[in-house]
Coordinates of C-alpha atoms in Angstrom, one line a residue:
M1332 CA -81.2 147.6 90.9
T1333 CA -78.0 148.7 93.1
N1334 CA -74.6 147.0 93.1
D1335 CA -75.3 145.6 96.7
T1336 CA -78.5 144.0 95.9
I1337 CA -77.0 142.3 92.9
S1338 CA -74.1 140.8 95.1
F1339 CA -76.7 139.8 97.8
Y1340 CA -78.6 138.1 95.0
C1341 CA -75.7 136.1 93.8
I1342 CA -74.5 135.3 97.1
A1343 CA -77.9 133.9 98.1
I1344 CA -77.9 131.5 94.7
F1345 CA -74.4 130.4 95.6
F1346 CA -75.6 129.2 98.8
L1347 CA -78.8 127.6 97.5
V1348 CA -76.8 125.8 95.0
A1349 CA -74.4 124.4 97.4
C1350 CA -76.9 123.5 99.7
C1351 CA -78.6 121.4 97.0
Y1352 CA -75.2 119.5 96.3
I1353 CA -74.9 118.7 99.9
I1354 CA -78.3 117.3 100.3
G1355 CA -78.0 115.4 97.1
C1356 CA -74.4 113.6 98.2
A1357 CA -76.2 112.9 101.4
V1358 CA -78.9 111.0 99.5
D1359 CA -76.6 109.1 97.5
M1360 CA -74.7 108.1 100.8
V1361 CA -77.8 107.0 102.3
T1362 CA -78.6 104.8 99.3
I1363 CA -75.2 103.1 98.9
L1364 CA -75.2 102.4 102.7
S1365 CA -78.7 100.6 102.5
N1366 CA -77.3 98.7 99.5
L1367 CA -74.3 97.5 101.4
D1368 CA -76.7 96.8 104.4
S1369 CA -78.8 94.7 102.1
L1370 CA -76.5 92.7 100.4
G1371 CA -74.1 92.2 103.6
L1372 CA -70.2 92.6 104.1
A1373 CA -69.7 89.0 103.5
M1374 CA -70.0 89.6 99.9
L1375 CA -67.3 91.7 99.7
A1376 CA -64.4 90.5 97.3
F1377 CA -61.7 90.5 100.4
K1378 CA -61.4 89.7 104.3
P1379 CA -60.3 91.8 106.7
S1380 CA -56.6 92.2 106.7
F1381 CA -56.1 91.2 110.3
T1382 CA -53.2 88.9 111.1
I1383 CA -51.2 87.4 114.3
S1384 CA -48.2 89.5 114.5
N1385 CA -47.4 89.9 118.3
L1386 CA -45.7 86.7 118.5
R1387 CA -41.6 85.9 119.2
D1388 CA -39.7 84.8 116.5
D1389 CA -37.1 82.6 118.2
R1390 CA -38.2 79.0 119.5
R1391 CA -38.3 78.4 123.3
Y1392 CA -37.4 74.5 122.9
S1393 CA -34.7 72.8 120.5
D1394 CA -33.9 69.1 119.7
S1395 CA -32.1 68.8 122.9
D1396 CA -35.3 69.5 125.3
R1397 CA -37.3 66.5 126.4
L1398 CA -40.3 65.7 124.2
R1399 CA -42.5 65.5 127.3
N1400 CA -42.1 69.5 127.7
Y1401 CA -43.9 70.3 124.0
V1402 CA -45.6 67.3 122.4
G1403 CA -48.5 68.3 124.6
L1404 CA -49.0 71.6 122.3
H1405 CA -49.4 70.0 118.9
T1406 CA -52.9 68.4 119.4
P1407 CA -54.8 71.1 117.7
I1408 CA -52.3 71.5 114.8
Y1409 CA -52.2 68.0 113.9
R1410 CA -55.9 68.0 113.1
V1411 CA -55.6 70.6 110.5
L1412 CA -52.3 68.8 109.3
N1413 CA -54.2 65.4 109.0
H1414 CA -57.1 67.3 107.1
A1415 CA -54.8 68.9 104.8
Q1416 CA -52.9 66.1 103.9
K1417 CA -56.1 63.7 103.2
F1418 CA -57.7 66.8 100.8
I1419 CA -54.1 67.0 99.1
L1420 CA -53.8 63.3 98.4
A1421 CA -57.5 62.8 97.6
K1422 CA -57.3 65.7 94.8
G1423 CA -53.9 64.6 93.7
L1424 CA -51.9 68.1 94.4
S1425 CA -49.0 66.6 96.3
R1426 CA -46.8 68.3 93.7
D1427 CA -47.8 71.9 94.2
F1428 CA -47.2 71.5 98.0
D1429 CA -44.0 71.1 99.9
I1430 CA -44.9 68.3 102.7
H1431 CA -43.1 67.0 105.5
T1432 CA -45.2 65.2 108.1
N1433 CA -43.3 61.7 108.1
R1434 CA -41.1 62.0 111.3
G1435 CA -39.7 64.3 114.1
Q1436 CA -41.3 67.3 115.9
Q1437 CA -41.0 69.5 112.8
K1438 CA -43.6 69.1 110.3
W1439 CA -45.1 71.4 107.6
I1440 CA -47.6 71.7 104.7
Y1441 CA -46.4 74.5 102.3
R1442 CA -47.2 76.1 99.1
E1443 CA -45.6 79.5 98.8
G1444 CA -47.4 82.4 98.8
V1445 CA -50.8 80.7 99.4
L1446 CA -50.7 78.3 102.6
N1447 CA -48.4 77.4 105.3
I1448 CA -49.7 74.6 108.2
S1449 CA -46.6 73.8 110.3
L1450 CA -45.4 72.8 114.0
S1451 CA -41.9 73.0 115.3
R1452 CA -41.5 71.7 118.9
G1453 CA -44.3 73.3 120.7
Y1454 CA -45.0 76.1 118.0
S1455 CA -47.4 76.1 115.8
E1456 CA -49.2 78.4 113.3
V1457 CA -51.8 78.4 110.2
T1458 CA -51.1 81.1 107.4
I1459 CA -53.0 81.9 104.6
G1460 CA -51.4 84.5 102.1
A1461 CA -50.1 86.9 104.3
R1462 CA -52.5 86.3 107.3
R1463 CA -51.6 84.5 110.2
I1464 CA -54.9 82.9 111.2
F1465 CA -53.9 80.5 113.9
A1466 CA -51.1 79.9 116.4
V1467 CA -49.7 78.4 119.6
S1468 CA -47.2 80.0 121.7
D1469 CA -44.7 77.9 123.0
W1470 CA -43.4 80.7 125.2
T1471 CA -46.9 81.9 126.5
R1472 CA -49.0 78.5 125.7
M1473 CA -51.4 80.9 124.6
I1474 CA -53.8 80.1 121.3
Y1475 CA -54.3 82.8 119.0
H1476 CA -57.0 82.4 116.4
I1477 CA -58.8 84.9 113.9
D1478 CA -62.0 83.4 112.4
A1479 CA -63.6 83.5 109.1
S1480 CA -65.4 86.8 110.3
G1481 CA -62.1 88.5 111.5
V1482 CA -63.0 88.4 115.4
W1483 CA -59.9 87.9 117.3
H1484 CA -59.7 85.1 119.8
E1485 CA -57.3 84.7 122.4
T1486 CA -57.5 81.6 125.1
E1487 CA -55.2 79.7 127.4
Y1488 CA -54.0 76.4 125.7
Y1489 CA -56.1 73.6 125.9
Q1490 CA -55.9 70.1 123.6
D1491 CA -59.9 70.4 122.8
Y1492 CA -59.7 73.9 121.3
D1493 CA -62.0 73.8 118.5
M1494 CA -60.4 73.9 115.3
S1495 CA -63.3 73.8 112.9
D1496 CA -63.2 77.3 111.9
V1497 CA -59.4 76.9 111.3
I1498 CA -60.2 73.7 109.1
A1499 CA -62.8 75.5 107.0
Q1500 CA -60.3 78.4 106.0
V1501 CA -57.6 75.9 105.1
T1502 CA -60.3 74.0 103.1
E1503 CA -61.2 77.5 101.0
A1504 CA -57.7 77.7 100.4
L1505 CA -57.0 74.2 99.3
E1506 CA -59.9 74.5 96.9
V1507 CA -58.7 77.4 95.2
I1508 CA -55.1 75.8 94.6
A1509 CA -57.0 72.6 93.1
E1510 CA -58.9 74.7 90.8
H1511 CA -55.6 76.2 89.7
Y1512 CA -53.9 72.7 89.7
N1513 CA -52.2 72.3 86.1
A1514 CA -51.2 68.4 85.6
E1515 CA -50.1 69.6 82.2
K1516 CA -47.0 72.0 83.4
Y1517 CA -45.7 68.7 85.5
K1518 CA -46.4 66.2 82.6
A1519 CA -44.1 68.4 80.7
I1520 CA -41.4 68.7 83.1
D1521 CA -41.5 65.0 83.4
A1522 CA -41.0 64.5 79.8
D1523 CA -38.4 66.7 79.6
K1524 CA -37.0 65.1 82.4
A1525 CA -37.4 61.5 81.4
R1526 CA -35.0 62.2 78.1
Q1527 CA -32.3 63.4 80.4
E1528 CA -32.4 60.5 82.5
W1529 CA -30.2 57.3 81.7
F1530 CA -32.4 54.5 80.0
C1531 CA -31.2 51.0 79.3
Y1532 CA -31.4 50.0 75.7
A1533 CA -29.8 46.7 75.7
A1534 CA -28.2 44.0 77.6
D1535 CA -26.2 41.1 77.2
N1536 CA -26.3 38.1 79.3
L1537 CA -29.0 39.5 81.7
G1538 CA -32.1 37.1 82.4
V1539 CA -35.2 38.2 83.2
V1540 CA -37.6 36.9 86.2
N1541 CA -40.4 35.0 84.8
D1542 CA -43.5 36.3 86.0
T1543 CA -45.9 33.6 84.6
W1544 CA -45.1 30.9 86.9
Q1545 CA -47.1 30.3 89.9
R1546 CA -44.9 30.6 93.0
A1547 CA -44.6 30.1 96.7
T1548 CA -42.7 32.0 99.2
V1549 CA -40.0 29.8 101.2
S1550 CA -37.9 30.6 104.2
L1551 CA -34.5 28.9 103.9
W1552 CA -30.9 28.8 104.6
H1553 CA -28.2 30.0 102.3
I1554 CA -25.0 27.4 102.6
K1555 CA -22.9 28.7 99.7
D1556 CA -22.9 29.9 96.0
S1557 CA -21.9 28.0 93.2
N1558 CA -18.1 28.3 91.8
K1559 CA -19.4 29.6 88.4
S1560 CA -21.0 33.3 88.1
V1561 CA -22.7 35.0 85.6
E1562 CA -21.2 38.1 84.0
W1563 CA -23.6 40.8 82.5
T1564 CA -23.5 44.1 80.4
K1565 CA -25.8 46.7 80.5
Y1566 CA -26.0 49.5 77.6
W1567 CA -27.4 53.0 78.6
G1568 CA -28.2 56.3 76.8
R1569 CA -29.5 59.8 77.2
E1570 CA -29.8 63.1 75.9
T1571 CA -28.1 65.9 77.7
P1572 CA -29.8 69.6 78.2
N1573 CA -27.9 70.6 75.3
G1574 CA -29.6 68.1 73.0
S1575 CA -26.4 66.0 72.5
K1576 CA -26.4 62.0 73.0
Q1577 CA -24.3 60.3 76.0
Y1578 CA -23.6 56.7 76.2
K1579 CA -22.3 54.3 79.0
T1580 CA -21.9 50.7 79.8
T1581 CA -22.2 48.9 83.1
T1582 CA -21.4 45.3 84.4
G1583 CA -21.8 43.2 86.9
S1584 CA -22.3 39.5 87.8
H1585 CA -24.3 36.9 90.1
P1586 CA -24.0 33.4 91.0
S1587 CA -25.4 30.9 88.7
A1588 CA -26.8 28.9 91.9
Y1589 CA -27.1 28.8 95.4
R1590 CA -26.7 26.1 97.7
V1591 CA -29.5 25.9 100.3
A1592 CA -31.2 24.3 103.1
I1593 CA -35.0 23.8 102.7
G1594 CA -36.1 21.9 105.7
D1595 CA -33.6 19.2 106.7
K1596 CA -32.0 19.0 103.3
S1597 CA -29.8 20.8 100.9
Y1598 CA -30.5 21.8 97.6
W1599 CA -29.0 23.8 94.7
V1600 CA -31.3 26.1 93.5
P1601 CA -30.6 28.0 89.9
H1602 CA -30.4 31.7 90.0
S1603 CA -32.5 32.0 86.8
I1604 CA -35.7 30.5 88.4
C1605 CA -35.6 32.7 91.6
S1606 CA -37.7 35.6 92.4
R1607 CA -38.1 38.1 95.8
T1608 CA -40.6 40.4 96.7
T1609 CA -39.5 43.2 99.3
E1610 CA -42.4 45.2 101.2
L1611 CA -41.2 48.5 101.6
H1612 CA -42.9 51.1 104.1
G1613 CA -46.4 51.8 103.5
G1614 CA -47.1 48.3 101.9
R1615 CA -45.6 49.2 98.7
Q1616 CA -44.1 45.9 96.9
V1617 CA -40.7 45.7 94.7
R1618 CA -39.8 43.0 92.9
H1619 CA -36.0 41.9 92.5
D1620 CA -35.1 42.3 89.2
G1621 CA -32.4 39.6 88.9
A1622 CA -29.2 41.7 87.9
G1623 CA -27.7 40.8 91.8
R1624 CA -27.7 38.3 94.0
F1625 CA -31.0 37.0 95.3
I1626 CA -29.9 36.0 98.9
G1627 CA -26.8 37.0 101.0
F1628 CA -24.7 35.4 103.5
D1629 CA -26.7 36.2 106.7
M1630 CA -26.7 34.7 110.4
S1631 CA -30.8 34.4 110.0
T1632 CA -33.2 32.7 107.2
S1633 CA -33.8 34.2 103.8
V1634 CA -36.7 34.1 101.8
L1635 CA -37.3 33.4 98.1
D1636 CA -40.3 33.1 96.1
L1637 CA -39.8 29.8 94.1
P1638 CA -41.5 28.0 91.4
V1639 CA -44.0 25.3 92.6
W1640 CA -43.2 23.1 89.8
W1641 CA -39.7 23.2 91.3
L1642 CA -40.7 22.4 94.7
E1643 CA -42.7 19.6 93.3
K1644 CA -40.4 18.3 91.2
T1645 CA -37.2 18.6 93.6
I1646 CA -39.0 18.1 97.0
G1647 CA -41.9 16.3 96.0
K1648 CA -45.8 16.7 95.9
D1649 CA -46.0 17.2 99.8
W1650 CA -43.2 19.9 99.5
A1651 CA -45.6 22.3 101.5
D1652 CA -44.9 19.8 104.7
K1653 CA -41.4 19.7 104.3
V1654 CA -40.0 23.3 104.1
A1655 CA -40.0 24.6 107.4
P1656 CA -36.8 26.0 108.3
L1657 CA -34.5 24.4 110.9
G1658 CA -33.6 26.3 114.0
R1659 CA -30.0 28.1 113.8
S1660 CA -28.3 25.5 116.0
E1661 CA -29.8 22.6 114.0
F1662 CA -28.7 24.2 110.8
F1663 CA -25.3 25.2 111.9
K1664 CA -25.1 21.5 113.3
A1665 CA -26.0 19.9 110.0
F1666 CA -24.7 21.8 107.4
V1667 CA -21.7 24.1 108.6
P1668 CA -18.5 22.0 109.2
K1669 CA -16.6 22.6 112.1
R1670 CA -13.5 24.2 112.2
R1671 CA -10.3 22.3 113.6
Y1672 CA -7.4 24.5 114.9
Y1673 CA -4.1 22.6 115.2
R1674 CA -1.3 23.6 117.7
R1675 CA 2.0 24.3 116.1

C-alpha cells in the first residue's frame, strides 16, 4: 500500500467522523426544539426584556397650567392606582411602599427596584423592575403598552382603554412583594424607635378623662373661664442611641371650670368632668386628653361631651329639651355685656 493510498483512507475516515458529528448535533437540536415547543415559551423563567423607551423626559405641563388641559389623561392610570392601593391595604404592605395618592396632580405608588405606578400632570407610567410596560405621553397623547406576552401596543389616547393586562402584570408584582414581606423587620424597627422616643412616666396634678360615664354631646356657648387655674407637671424619659438616659419635665395649665350658656341659661362646668372627641379626616376619632383647655373663645358654638348625671342634676330630667343653643345675636344680647364708651 502506497503512501498516497494511506493518505486517501485517512482523509476519508476523518470526513466520515465529521459527518457523523454534524448529523448527531442536528438530531440533538431537533430534540431540544421539539421539547421547547411542547413545553411552551411561557414556561421560561424570564420575560422578554422589552421596555418603552422612546418618550421625552421633560414634562409638557406644569402647576401653572389649567387642569382641564391634562386631567383627562389620568383616567387609565387611576384604575391601576386604585387597584394597587386596595391590594396593599388589604395585605397590610403599606410600609414596603412610598405611597402618595391623597391630593394634587402628582401621585405615585413606589417600591424601589420593583414597582412604580405614577402620574404627573398628564403623563403616567407603570414600571415593573426595569421594564416600563405602560405609558401615556403628555406630548403626543398616545398610549404605549407592552402586554404580558411582550407584544407592543400603540394607540391614540382614549379614556376607556382596557387596563386589565396592565393590572394583571401589576398584581403579579404585588404578589411577589407580599410573599417576601417581613413584618418582623418592622417590629424590630418600631421597638428600637420606641426606646428613643420620649414617654411620660409620671405626672403631678394631671387629671384623667373618665371613660366610664355615660355622656351626651351638647352644643353650647363659652362665656368665660374661672379665675382659678390648675397647674400640672409631666415627667419624661427616653433612651438615646448611645444607650444613655435623658429626662425632662413639661408644665402646663388649664382653667378649673368654664362658664357656658346651655340653652337660654348659664352654668359653671368643671374641667374635671369634661370630655371632647374630634373626628379627623377619614373618620378616625381622637379624644382630648384633658391636659389643655376643652373650649376656647370662638365666635360660634362649641361642643362638649358632658356626663348625663351632671345634665340631669344641673338642668333637670328633661335636659334634652333645654339644651338647644341660642342664635348668635340672642346669645350676645343675653350674656355679653355692652361696652359703654365715654367721651372725655
